[in-house]
Short mmCIF file of C-alpha atoms in Angstrom, two decimals:
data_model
loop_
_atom_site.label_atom_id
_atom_site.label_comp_id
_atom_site.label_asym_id
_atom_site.label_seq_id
_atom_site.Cartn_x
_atom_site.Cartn_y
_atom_site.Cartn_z
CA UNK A 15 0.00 0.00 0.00
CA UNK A 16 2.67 2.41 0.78
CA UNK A 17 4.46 1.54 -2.34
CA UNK A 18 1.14 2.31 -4.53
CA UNK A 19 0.59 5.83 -2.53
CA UNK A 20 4.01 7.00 -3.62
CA UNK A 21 3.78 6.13 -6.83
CA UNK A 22 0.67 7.92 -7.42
CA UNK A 23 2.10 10.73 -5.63
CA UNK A 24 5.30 10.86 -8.04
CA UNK A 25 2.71 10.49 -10.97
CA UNK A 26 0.92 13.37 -9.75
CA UNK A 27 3.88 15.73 -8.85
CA UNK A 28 5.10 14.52 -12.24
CA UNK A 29 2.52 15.25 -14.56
CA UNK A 30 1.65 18.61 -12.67
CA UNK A 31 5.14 19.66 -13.01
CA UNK A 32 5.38 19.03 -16.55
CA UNK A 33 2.53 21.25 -17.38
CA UNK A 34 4.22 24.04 -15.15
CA UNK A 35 7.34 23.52 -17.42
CA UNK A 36 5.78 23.51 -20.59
CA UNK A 37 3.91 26.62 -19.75
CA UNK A 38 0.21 25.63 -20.13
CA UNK A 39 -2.39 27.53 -17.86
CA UNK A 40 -3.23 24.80 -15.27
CA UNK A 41 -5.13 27.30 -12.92
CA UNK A 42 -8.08 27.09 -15.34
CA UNK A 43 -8.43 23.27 -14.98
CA UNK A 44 -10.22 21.86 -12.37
CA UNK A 45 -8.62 18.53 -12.55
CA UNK A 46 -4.98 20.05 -12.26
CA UNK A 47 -6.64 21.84 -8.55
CA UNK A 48 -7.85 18.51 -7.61
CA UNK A 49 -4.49 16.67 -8.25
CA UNK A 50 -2.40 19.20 -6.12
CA UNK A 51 -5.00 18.68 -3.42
CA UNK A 52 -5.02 14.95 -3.91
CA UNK A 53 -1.10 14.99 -3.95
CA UNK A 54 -1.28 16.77 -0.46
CA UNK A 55 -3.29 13.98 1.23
CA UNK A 56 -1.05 11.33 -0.23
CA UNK A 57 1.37 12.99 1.57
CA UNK A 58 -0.26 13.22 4.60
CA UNK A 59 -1.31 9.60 4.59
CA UNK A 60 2.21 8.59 3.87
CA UNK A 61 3.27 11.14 6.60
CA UNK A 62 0.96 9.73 9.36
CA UNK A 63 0.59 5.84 8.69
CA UNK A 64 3.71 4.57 6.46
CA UNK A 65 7.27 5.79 6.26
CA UNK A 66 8.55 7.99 3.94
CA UNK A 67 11.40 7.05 1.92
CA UNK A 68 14.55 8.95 1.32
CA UNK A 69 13.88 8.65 -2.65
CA UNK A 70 10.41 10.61 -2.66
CA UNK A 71 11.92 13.33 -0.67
CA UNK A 72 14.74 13.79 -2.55
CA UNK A 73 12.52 13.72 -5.75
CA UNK A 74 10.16 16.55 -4.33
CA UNK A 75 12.94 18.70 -3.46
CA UNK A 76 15.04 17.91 -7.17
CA UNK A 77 11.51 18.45 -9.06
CA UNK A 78 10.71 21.56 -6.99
CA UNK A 79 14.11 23.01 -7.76
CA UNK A 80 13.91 22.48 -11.40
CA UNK A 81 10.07 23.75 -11.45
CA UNK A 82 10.99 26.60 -9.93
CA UNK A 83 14.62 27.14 -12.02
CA UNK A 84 12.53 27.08 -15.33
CA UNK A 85 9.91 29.37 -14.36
CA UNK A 86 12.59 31.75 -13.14
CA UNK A 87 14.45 31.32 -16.47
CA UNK A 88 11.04 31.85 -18.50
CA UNK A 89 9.79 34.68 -16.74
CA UNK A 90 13.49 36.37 -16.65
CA UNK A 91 13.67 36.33 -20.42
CA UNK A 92 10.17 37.14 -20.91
CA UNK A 93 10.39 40.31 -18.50
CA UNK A 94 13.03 42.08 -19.79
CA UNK A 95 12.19 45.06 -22.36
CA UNK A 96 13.36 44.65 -25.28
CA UNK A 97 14.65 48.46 -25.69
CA UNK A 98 16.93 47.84 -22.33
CA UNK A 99 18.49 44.14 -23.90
CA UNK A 100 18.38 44.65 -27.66
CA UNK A 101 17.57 42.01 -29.16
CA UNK A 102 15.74 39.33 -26.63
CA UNK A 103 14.77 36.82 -29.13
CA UNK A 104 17.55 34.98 -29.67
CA UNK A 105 17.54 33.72 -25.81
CA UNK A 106 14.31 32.57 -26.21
CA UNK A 107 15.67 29.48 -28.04
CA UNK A 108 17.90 28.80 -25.47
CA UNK A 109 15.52 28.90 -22.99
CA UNK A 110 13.35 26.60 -24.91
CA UNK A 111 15.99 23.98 -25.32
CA UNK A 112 17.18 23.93 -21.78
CA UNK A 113 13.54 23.67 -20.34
CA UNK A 114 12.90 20.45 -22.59
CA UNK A 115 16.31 19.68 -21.42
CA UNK A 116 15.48 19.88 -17.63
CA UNK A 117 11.78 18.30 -18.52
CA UNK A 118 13.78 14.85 -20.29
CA UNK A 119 16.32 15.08 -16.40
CA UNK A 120 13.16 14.94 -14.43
CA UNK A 121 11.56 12.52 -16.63
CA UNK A 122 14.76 10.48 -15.75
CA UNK A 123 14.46 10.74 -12.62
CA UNK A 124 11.06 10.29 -12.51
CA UNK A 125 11.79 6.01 -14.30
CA UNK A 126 14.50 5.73 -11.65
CA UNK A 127 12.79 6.75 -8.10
CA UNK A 128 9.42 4.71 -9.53
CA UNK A 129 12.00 1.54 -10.22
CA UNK A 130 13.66 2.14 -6.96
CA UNK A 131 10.18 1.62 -5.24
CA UNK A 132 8.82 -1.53 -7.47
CA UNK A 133 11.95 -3.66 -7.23
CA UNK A 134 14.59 -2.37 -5.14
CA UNK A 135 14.12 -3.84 -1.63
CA UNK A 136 15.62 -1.79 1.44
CA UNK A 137 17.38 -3.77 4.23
#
């Protein structure tokens, strides 16, 4: 049971964060409210009658870094006027390719914390 609670929690977190990254308005859908509020109680229920393991808290701090990273990055290229930095355009790329880059890391991550909690066994 514990096992199937984080793993819907890291599907949850995941697929949340991913819209984040990719810059879709998630506020507006009522399912992406309901899966932040779901992910809470699976946290709480993991919290109050199973043990956390080390993996899923490293993984919420890594994918809240990298959330948080990219929307920086976005909105520090988006906010600049373009009279005070020339030309901003040609960061936009950049920014592009280093968010997909960060998405394809957390999707990495994402395979190797849910394959640590199927089949690796901790003594």
């Amino acid at each position: 049971m514990n096992t199937i609670l984080q793993i819907i929690l890291l599907i949850i977190i995941f697929s949340n964060s991913l819209f984040l990254m990719l810059g879709k308005n998630i506020l507006s859908l009522k399912i992406f409210k309901l899966s932040w509020i779901i992910a809470l109680i699976d946290i709480l229920v993991i919290l109050f009658f199973f043990n956390l393991k080390q993996s899923i808290i490293l993984y919420i701090i890594f994918t809240s870094i990298i959330v948080v990273f990219t929307l920086g990055l976005r909105n520090f290229v988006n906010g600049y006027n373009t009279n005070t930095l020339g030309n901003n355009n040609n960061r936009k790329p950049f920014v592009n390719f280093f968010t997909y880059f960060l998405l394809f890391f957390l999707m990495m991550l994402t395979t190797g914390v849910i394959k640590s909690l199927l089949f690796d066994s901790s003594l």
